[in-house]
PDB file of C-alpha atoms and ligand atoms in Angstrom:
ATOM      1  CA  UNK A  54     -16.807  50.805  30.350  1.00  0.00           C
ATOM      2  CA  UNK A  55     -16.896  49.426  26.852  1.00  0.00           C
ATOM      3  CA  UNK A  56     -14.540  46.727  28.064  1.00  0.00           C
ATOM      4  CA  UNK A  57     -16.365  45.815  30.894  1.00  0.00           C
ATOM      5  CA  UNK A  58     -19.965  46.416  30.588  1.00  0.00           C
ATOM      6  CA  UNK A  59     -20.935  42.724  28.975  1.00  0.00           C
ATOM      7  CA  UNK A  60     -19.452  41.211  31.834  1.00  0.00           C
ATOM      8  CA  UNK A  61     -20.975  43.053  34.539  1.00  0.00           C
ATOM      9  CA  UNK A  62     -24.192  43.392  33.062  1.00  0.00           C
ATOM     10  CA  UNK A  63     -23.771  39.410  33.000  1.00  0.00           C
ATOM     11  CA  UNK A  64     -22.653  39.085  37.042  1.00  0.00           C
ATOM     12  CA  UNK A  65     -25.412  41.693  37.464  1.00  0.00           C
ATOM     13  CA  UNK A  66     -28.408  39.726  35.545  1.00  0.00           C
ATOM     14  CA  UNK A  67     -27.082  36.643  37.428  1.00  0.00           C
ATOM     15  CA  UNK A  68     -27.347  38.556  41.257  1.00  0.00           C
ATOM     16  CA  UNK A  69     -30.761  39.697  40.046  1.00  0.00           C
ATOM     17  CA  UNK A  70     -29.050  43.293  40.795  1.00  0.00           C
ATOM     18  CA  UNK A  71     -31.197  46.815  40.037  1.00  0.00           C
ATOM     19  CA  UNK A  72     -29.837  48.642  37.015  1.00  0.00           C
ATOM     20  CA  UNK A  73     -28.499  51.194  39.248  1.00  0.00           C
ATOM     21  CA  UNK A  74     -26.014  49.223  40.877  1.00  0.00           C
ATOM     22  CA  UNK A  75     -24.888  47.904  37.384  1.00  0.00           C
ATOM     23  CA  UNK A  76     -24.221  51.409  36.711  1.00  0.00           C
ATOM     24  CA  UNK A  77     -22.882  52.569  39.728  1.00  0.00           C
ATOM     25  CA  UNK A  78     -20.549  49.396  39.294  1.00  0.00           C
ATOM     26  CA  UNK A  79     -19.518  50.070  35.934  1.00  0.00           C
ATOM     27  CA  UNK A  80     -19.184  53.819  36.696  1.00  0.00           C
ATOM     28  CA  UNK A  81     -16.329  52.710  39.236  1.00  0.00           C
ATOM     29  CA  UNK A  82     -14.851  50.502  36.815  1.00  0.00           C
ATOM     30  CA  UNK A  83     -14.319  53.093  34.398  1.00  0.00           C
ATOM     31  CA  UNK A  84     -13.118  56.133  37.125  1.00  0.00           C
ATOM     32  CA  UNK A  85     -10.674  53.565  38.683  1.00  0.00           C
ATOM     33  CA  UNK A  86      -9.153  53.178  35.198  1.00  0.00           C
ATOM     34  CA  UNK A  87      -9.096  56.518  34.300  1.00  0.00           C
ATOM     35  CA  UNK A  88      -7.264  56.711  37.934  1.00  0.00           C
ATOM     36  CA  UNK A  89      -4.391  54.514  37.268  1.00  0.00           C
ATOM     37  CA  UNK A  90      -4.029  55.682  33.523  1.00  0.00           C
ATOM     38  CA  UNK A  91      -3.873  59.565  34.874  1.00  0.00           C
ATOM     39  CA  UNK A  92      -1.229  58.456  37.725  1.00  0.00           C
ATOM     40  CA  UNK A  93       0.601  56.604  35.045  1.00  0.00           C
ATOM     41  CA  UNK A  94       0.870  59.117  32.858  1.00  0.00           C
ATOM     42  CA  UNK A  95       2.175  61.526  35.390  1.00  0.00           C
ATOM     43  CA  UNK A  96       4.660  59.153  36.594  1.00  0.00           C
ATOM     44  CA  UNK A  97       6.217  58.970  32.949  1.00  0.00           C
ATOM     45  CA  UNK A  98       6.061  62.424  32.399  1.00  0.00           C
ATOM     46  CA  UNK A  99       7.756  62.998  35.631  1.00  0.00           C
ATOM     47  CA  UNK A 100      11.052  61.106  33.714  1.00  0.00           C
ATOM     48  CA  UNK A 101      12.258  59.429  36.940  1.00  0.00           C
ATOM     49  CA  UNK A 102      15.815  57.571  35.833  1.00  0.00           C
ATOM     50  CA  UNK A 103      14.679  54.603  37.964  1.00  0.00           C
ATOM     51  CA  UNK A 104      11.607  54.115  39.938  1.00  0.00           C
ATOM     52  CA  UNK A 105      12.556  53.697  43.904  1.00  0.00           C
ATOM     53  CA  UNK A 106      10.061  53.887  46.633  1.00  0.00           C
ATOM     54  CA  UNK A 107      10.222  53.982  50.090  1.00  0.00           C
ATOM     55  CA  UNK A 108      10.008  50.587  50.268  1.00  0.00           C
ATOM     56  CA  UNK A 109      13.228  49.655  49.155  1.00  0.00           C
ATOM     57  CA  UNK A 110      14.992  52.735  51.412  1.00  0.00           C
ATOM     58  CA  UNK A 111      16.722  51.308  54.457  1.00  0.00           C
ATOM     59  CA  UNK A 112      16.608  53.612  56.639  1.00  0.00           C
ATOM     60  CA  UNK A 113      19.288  51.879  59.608  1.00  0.00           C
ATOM     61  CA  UNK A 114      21.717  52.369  56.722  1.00  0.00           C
ATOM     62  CA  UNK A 115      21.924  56.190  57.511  1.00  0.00           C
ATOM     63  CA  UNK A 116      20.367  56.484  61.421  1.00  0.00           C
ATOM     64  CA  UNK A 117      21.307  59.883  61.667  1.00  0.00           C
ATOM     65  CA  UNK A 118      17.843  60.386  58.765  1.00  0.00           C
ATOM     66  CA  UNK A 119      14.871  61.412  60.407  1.00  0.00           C
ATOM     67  CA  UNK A 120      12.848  58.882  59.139  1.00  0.00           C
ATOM     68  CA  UNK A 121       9.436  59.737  60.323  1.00  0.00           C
ATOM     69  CA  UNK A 122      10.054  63.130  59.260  1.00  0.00           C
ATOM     70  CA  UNK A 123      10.832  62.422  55.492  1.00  0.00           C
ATOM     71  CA  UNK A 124       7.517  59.578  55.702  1.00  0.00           C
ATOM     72  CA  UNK A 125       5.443  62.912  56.677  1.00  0.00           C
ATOM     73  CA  UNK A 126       6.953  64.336  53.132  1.00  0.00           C
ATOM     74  CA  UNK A 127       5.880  62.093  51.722  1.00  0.00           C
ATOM     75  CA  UNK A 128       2.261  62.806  52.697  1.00  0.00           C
ATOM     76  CA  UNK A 129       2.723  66.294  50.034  1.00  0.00           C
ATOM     77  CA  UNK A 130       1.836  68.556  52.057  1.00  0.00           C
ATOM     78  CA  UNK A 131       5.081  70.302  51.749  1.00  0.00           C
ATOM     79  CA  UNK A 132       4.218  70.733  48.344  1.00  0.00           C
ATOM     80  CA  UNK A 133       0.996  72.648  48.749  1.00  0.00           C
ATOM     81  CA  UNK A 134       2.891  74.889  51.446  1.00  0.00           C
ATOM     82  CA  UNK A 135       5.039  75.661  48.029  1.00  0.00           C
ATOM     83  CA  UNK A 136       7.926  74.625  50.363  1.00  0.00           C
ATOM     84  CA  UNK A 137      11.358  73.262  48.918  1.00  0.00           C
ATOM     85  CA  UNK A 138      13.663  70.666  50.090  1.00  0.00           C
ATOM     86  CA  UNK A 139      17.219  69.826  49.843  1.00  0.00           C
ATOM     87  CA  UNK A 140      18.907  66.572  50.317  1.00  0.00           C
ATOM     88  CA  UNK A 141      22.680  67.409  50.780  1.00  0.00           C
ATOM     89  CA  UNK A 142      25.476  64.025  51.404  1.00  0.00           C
ATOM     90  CA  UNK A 143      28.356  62.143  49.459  1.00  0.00           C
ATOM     91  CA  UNK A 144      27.688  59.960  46.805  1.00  0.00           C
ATOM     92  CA  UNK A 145      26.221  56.899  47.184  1.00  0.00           C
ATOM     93  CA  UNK A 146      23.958  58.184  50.098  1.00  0.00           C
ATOM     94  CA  UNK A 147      20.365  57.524  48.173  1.00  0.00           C
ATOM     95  CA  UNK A 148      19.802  60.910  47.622  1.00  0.00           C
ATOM     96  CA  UNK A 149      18.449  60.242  44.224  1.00  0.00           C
ATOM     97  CA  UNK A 150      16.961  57.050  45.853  1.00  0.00           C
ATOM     98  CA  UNK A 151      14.854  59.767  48.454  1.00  0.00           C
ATOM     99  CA  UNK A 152      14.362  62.439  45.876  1.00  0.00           C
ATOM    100  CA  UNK A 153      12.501  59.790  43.408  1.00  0.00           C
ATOM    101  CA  UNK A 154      10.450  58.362  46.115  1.00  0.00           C
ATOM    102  CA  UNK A 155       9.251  61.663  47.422  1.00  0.00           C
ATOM    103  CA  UNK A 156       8.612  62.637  43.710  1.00  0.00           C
ATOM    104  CA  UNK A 157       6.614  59.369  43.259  1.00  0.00           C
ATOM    105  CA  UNK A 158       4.436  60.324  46.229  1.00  0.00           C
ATOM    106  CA  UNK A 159       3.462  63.633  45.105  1.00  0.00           C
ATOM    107  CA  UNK A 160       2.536  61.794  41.150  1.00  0.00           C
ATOM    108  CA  UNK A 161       0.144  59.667  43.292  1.00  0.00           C
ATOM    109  CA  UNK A 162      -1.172  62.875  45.630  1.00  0.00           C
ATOM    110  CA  UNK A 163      -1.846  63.940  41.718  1.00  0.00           C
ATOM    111  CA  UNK A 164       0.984  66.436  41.419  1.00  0.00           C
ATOM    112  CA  UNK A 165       3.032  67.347  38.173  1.00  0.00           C
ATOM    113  CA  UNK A 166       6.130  65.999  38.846  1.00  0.00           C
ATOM    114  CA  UNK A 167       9.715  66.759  37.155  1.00  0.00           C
ATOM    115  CA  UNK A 168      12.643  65.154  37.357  1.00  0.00           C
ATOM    116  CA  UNK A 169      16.077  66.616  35.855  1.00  0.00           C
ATOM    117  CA  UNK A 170      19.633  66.501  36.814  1.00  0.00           C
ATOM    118  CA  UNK A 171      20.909  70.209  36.875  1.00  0.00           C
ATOM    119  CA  UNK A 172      23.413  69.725  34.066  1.00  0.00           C
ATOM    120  CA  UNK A 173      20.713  68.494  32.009  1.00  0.00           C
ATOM    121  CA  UNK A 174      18.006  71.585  33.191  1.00  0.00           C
ATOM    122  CA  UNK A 175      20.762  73.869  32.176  1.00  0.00           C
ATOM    123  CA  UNK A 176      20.964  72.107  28.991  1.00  0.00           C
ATOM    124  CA  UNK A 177      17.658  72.465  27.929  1.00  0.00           C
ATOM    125  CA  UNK A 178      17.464  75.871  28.925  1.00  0.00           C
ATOM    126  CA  UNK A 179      20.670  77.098  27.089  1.00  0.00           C
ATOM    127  CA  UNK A 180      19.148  75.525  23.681  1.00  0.00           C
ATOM    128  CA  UNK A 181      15.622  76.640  24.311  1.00  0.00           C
ATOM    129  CA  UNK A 182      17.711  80.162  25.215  1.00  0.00           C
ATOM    130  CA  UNK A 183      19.696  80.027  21.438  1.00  0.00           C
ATOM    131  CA  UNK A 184      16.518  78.935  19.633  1.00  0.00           C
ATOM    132  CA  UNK A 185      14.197  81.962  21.222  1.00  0.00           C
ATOM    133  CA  UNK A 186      12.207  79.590  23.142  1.00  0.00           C
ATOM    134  CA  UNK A 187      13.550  80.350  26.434  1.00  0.00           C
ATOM    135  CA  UNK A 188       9.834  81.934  27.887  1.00  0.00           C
ATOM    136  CA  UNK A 189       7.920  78.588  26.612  1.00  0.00           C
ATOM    137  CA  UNK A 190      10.868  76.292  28.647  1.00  0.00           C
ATOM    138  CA  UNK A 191      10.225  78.712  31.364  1.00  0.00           C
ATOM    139  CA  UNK A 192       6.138  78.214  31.436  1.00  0.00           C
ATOM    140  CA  UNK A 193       6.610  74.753  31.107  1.00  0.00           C
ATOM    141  CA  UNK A 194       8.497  74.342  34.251  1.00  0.00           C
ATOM    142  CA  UNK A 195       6.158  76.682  36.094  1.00  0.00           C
ATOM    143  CA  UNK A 196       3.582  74.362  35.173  1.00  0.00           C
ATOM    144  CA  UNK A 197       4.929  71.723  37.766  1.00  0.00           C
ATOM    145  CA  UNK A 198       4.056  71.537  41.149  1.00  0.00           C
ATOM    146  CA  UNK A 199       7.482  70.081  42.033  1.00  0.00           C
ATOM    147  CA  UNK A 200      10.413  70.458  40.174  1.00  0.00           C
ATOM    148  CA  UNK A 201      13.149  68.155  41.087  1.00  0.00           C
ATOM    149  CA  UNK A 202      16.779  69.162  40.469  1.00  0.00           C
ATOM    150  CA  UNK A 203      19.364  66.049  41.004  1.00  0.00           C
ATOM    151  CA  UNK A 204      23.100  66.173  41.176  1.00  0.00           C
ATOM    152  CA  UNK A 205      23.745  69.853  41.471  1.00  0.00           C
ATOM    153  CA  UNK A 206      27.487  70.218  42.280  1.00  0.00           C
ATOM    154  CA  UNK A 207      29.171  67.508  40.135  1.00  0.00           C
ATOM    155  CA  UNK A 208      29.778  69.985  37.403  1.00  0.00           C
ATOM    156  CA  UNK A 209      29.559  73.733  37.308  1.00  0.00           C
ATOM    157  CA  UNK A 210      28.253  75.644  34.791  1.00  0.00           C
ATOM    158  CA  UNK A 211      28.841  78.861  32.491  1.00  0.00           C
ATOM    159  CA  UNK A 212      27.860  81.999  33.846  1.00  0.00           C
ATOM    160  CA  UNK A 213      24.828  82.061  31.321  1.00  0.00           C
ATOM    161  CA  UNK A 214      24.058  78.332  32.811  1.00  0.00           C
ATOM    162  CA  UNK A 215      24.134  79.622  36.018  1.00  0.00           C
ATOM    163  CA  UNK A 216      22.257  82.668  35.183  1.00  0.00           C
ATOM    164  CA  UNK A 217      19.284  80.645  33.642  1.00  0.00           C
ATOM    165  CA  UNK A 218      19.316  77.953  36.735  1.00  0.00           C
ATOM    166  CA  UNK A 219      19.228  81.165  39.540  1.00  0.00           C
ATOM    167  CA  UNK A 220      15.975  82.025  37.161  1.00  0.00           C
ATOM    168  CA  UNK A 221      13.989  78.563  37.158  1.00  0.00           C
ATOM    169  CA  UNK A 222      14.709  78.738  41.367  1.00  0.00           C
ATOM    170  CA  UNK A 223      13.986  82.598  42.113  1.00  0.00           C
ATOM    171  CA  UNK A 224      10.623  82.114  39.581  1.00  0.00           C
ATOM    172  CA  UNK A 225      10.102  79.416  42.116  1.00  0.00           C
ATOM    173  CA  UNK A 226      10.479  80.953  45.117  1.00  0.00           C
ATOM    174  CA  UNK A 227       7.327  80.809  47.570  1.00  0.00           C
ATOM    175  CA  UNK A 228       5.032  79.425  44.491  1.00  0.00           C
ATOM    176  CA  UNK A 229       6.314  76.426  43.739  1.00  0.00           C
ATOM    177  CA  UNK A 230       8.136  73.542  45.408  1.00  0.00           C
ATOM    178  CA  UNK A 231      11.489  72.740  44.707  1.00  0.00           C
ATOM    179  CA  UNK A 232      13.566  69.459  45.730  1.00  0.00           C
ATOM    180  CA  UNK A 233      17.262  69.645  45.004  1.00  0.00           C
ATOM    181  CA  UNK A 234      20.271  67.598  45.535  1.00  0.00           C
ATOM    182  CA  UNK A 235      23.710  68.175  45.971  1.00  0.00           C
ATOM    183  CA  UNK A 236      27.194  66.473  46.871  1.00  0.00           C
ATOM    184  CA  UNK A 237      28.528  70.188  47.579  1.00  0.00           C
ATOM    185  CA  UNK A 238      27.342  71.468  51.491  1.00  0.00           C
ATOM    186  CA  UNK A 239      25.928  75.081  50.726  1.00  0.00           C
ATOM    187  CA  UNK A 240      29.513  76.568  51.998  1.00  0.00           C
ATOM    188  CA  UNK A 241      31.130  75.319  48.318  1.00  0.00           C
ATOM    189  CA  UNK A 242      27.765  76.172  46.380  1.00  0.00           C
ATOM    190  CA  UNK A 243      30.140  79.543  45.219  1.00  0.00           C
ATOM    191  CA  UNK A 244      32.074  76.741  43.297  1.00  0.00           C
ATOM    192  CA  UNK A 245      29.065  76.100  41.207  1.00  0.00           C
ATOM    193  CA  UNK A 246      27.506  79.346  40.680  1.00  0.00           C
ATOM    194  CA  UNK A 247      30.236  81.725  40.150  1.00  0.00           C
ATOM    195  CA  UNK A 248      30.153  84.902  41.709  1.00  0.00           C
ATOM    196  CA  UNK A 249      29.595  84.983  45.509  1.00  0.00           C
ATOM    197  CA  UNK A 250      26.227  87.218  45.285  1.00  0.00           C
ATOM    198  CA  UNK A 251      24.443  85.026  42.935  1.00  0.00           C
ATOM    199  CA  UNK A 252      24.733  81.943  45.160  1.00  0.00           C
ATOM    200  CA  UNK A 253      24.222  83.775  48.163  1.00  0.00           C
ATOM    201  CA  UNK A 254      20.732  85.165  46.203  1.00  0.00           C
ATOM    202  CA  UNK A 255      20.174  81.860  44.685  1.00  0.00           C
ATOM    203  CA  UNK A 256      20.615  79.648  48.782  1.00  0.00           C
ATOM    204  CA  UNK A 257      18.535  82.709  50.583  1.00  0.00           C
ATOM    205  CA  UNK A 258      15.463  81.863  48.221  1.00  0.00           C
ATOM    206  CA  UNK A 259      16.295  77.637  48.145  1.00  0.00           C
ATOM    207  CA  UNK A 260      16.757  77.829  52.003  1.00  0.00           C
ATOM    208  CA  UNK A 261      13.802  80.362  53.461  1.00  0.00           C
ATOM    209  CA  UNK A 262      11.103  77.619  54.040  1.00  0.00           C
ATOM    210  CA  UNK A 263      12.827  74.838  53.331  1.00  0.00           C
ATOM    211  CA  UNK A 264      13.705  70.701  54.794  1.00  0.00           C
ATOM    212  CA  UNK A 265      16.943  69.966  54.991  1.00  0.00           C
ATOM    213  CA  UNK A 266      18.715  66.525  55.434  1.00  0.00           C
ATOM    214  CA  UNK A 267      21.987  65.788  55.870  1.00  0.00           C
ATOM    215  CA  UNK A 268      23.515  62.442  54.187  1.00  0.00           C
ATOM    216  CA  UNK A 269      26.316  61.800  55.044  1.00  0.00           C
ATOM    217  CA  UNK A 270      28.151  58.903  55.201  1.00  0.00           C
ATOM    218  CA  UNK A 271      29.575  55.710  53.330  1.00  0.00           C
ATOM    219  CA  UNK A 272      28.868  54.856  50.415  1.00  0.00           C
ATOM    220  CA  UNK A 273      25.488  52.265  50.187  1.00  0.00           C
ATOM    221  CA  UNK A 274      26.312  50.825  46.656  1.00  0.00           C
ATOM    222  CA  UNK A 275      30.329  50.700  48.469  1.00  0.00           C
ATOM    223  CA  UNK A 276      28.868  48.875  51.182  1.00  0.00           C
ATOM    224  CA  UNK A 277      26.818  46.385  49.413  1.00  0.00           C
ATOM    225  CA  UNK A 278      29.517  45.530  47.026  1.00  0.00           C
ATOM    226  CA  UNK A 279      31.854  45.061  49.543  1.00  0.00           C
ATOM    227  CA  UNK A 280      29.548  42.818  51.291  1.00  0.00           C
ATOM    228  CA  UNK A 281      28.635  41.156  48.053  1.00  0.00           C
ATOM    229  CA  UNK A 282      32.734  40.844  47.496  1.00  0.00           C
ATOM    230  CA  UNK A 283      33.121  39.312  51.261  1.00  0.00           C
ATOM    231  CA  UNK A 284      30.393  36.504  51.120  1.00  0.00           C
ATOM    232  CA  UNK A 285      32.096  35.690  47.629  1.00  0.00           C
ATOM    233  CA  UNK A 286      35.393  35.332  49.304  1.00  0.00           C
ATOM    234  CA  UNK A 287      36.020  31.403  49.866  1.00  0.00           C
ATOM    235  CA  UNK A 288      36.051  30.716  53.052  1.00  0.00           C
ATOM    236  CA  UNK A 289      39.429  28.711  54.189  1.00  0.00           C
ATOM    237  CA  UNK A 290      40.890  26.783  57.077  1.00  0.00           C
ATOM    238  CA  UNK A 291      38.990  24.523  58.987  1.00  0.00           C
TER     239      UNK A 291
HETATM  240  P1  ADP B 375      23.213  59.283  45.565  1.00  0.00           P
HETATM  241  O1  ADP B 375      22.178  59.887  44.670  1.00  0.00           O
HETATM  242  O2  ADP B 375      23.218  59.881  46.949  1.00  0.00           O
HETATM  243  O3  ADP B 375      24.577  59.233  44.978  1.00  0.00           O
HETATM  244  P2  ADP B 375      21.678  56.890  45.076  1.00  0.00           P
HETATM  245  O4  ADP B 375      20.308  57.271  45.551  1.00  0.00           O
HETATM  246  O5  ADP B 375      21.891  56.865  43.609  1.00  0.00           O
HETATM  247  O6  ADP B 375      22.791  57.756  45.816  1.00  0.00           O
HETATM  248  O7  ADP B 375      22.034  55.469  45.708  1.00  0.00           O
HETATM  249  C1  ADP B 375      22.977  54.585  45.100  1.00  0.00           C
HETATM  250  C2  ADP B 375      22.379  53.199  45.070  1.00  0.00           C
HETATM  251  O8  ADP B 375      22.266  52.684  46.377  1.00  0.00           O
HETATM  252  C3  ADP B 375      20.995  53.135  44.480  1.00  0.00           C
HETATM  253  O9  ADP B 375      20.839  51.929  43.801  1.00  0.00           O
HETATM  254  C4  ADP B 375      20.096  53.219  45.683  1.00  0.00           C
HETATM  255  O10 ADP B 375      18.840  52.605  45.434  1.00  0.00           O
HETATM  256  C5  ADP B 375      20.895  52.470  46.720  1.00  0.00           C
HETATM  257  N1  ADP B 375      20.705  53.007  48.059  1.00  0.00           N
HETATM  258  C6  ADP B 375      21.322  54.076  48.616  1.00  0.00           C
HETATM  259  N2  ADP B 375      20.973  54.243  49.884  1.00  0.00           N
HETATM  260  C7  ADP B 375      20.096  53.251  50.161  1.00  0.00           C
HETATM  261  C8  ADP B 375      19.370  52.861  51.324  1.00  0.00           C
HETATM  262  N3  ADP B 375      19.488  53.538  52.484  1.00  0.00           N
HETATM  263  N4  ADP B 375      18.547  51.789  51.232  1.00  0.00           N
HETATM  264  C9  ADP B 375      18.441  51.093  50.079  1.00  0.00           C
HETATM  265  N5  ADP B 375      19.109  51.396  48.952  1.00  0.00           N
HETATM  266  C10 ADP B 375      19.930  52.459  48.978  1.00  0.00           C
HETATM  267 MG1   MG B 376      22.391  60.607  42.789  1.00  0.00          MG
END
């Protein structure tokens, strides 16, 4: 408003406008700002590693994706239903691609939004665990409507790691959304957790109410740098 207000008043004096339009005007000014700076603010807190959107997903590079499905996620409402979601594929996929542009969508439906891998949530924990802050790490993350939980398989954890991850998902269960993925299909997630019961604990709560997609497939960063490498290639003969 303070930014604004000399101007308008200006555009309003010069339209011979009623003082409460130049209010109402100004008003809308000021929420709109407030708006973007809120959304903005969510969006860094959320500590995506790279901003991706929908927009730049090709979806004909995996056909198998249920496209219209994942565009209805994207709508949040999943979130509210304190439903989770798992995207499960090889590397190179766009899992973290997906999981950052349905984690975008729920900053601008006005969601708290985190993004961690799972080495580095287990991280965190641990210290917070040695330094008797574990409860405030834990009410922290319950804070957040939608936790998400990236690269869960590449490295497996300690038995106290895996004891304090099973905690952040069973607090979660039916409250709070949860968005996870993982390189491992839920068969090998025993790799990860140690101890058969624990991950069989930890999947029944991830899994009951929960949308699964499969990506699977070749590599998209492969792909393109292959194609990158081909049009490179001189062409000869002729
Ligand atoms: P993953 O997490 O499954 O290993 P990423 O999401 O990191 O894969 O994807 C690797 C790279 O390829 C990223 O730069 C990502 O934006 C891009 N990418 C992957 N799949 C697609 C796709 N279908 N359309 C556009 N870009 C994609
Ligand atoms: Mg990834």
């Amino acid at each position: 408003m303070l930014a604004e207000h000399e101007k308008l008043a200006r555009e309003a004096a010069g339209r011979d406008e009623p003082y409460e339009a130049y209010l109402l005007r100004l008003t809308e000014v000021e929420v709109t700002a407030r708006a973007a700076n809120a959304l903005a603010g969510r969006i860094r807190a959320a500590g995506f590693p790279v901003l991706k959107d929908f927009d730049t997903f090709d979806f004909t590079a995996t056909p198998s994706l249920p496209k219209q499905k994942l565009l209805e996620l994207a709508r949040g409402e999943w979130i509210d239903q304190h439903y989770n979601c798992c995207l499960i594929g090889t590397a190179g996929t766009g899992k973290t691609h997906l999981a950052t542009a349905l984690g975008l969508a729920a900053c601008r439906a006005g969601r708290r939004v985190r993004f961690v891998t799972a080495a580095g949530l287990v991280t965190v924990l641990d210290e917070a665990q040695q330094q008797h802050r574990l409860d405030r790490a834990l009410t922290q993350l319950d804070r957040l409507d939608l936790l998400i939980v990236d690269e869960l398989g590449y490295l497996s954890f300690s038995r106290t790691g895996a004891e304090l991850l099973f905690q952040v998902f069973a607090d979660r269960y039916e409250r709070r959304s949860l968005l996870v993925t993982s390189n491992l299909g839920f068969g090998e997630w025993g790799q990860v957790f140690q101890g058969e019961r624990m991950t069989a604990a930890l999947l029944d709560r991830l899994t009951h109410r929960c949308h699964i997609f499969e990506m699977n497939g070749e590599s998209y960063r492969f792909r393109e740098s292959m194609k990158a490498k081909k049009d490179q290639t001189p062409k000869r003969g002729k």
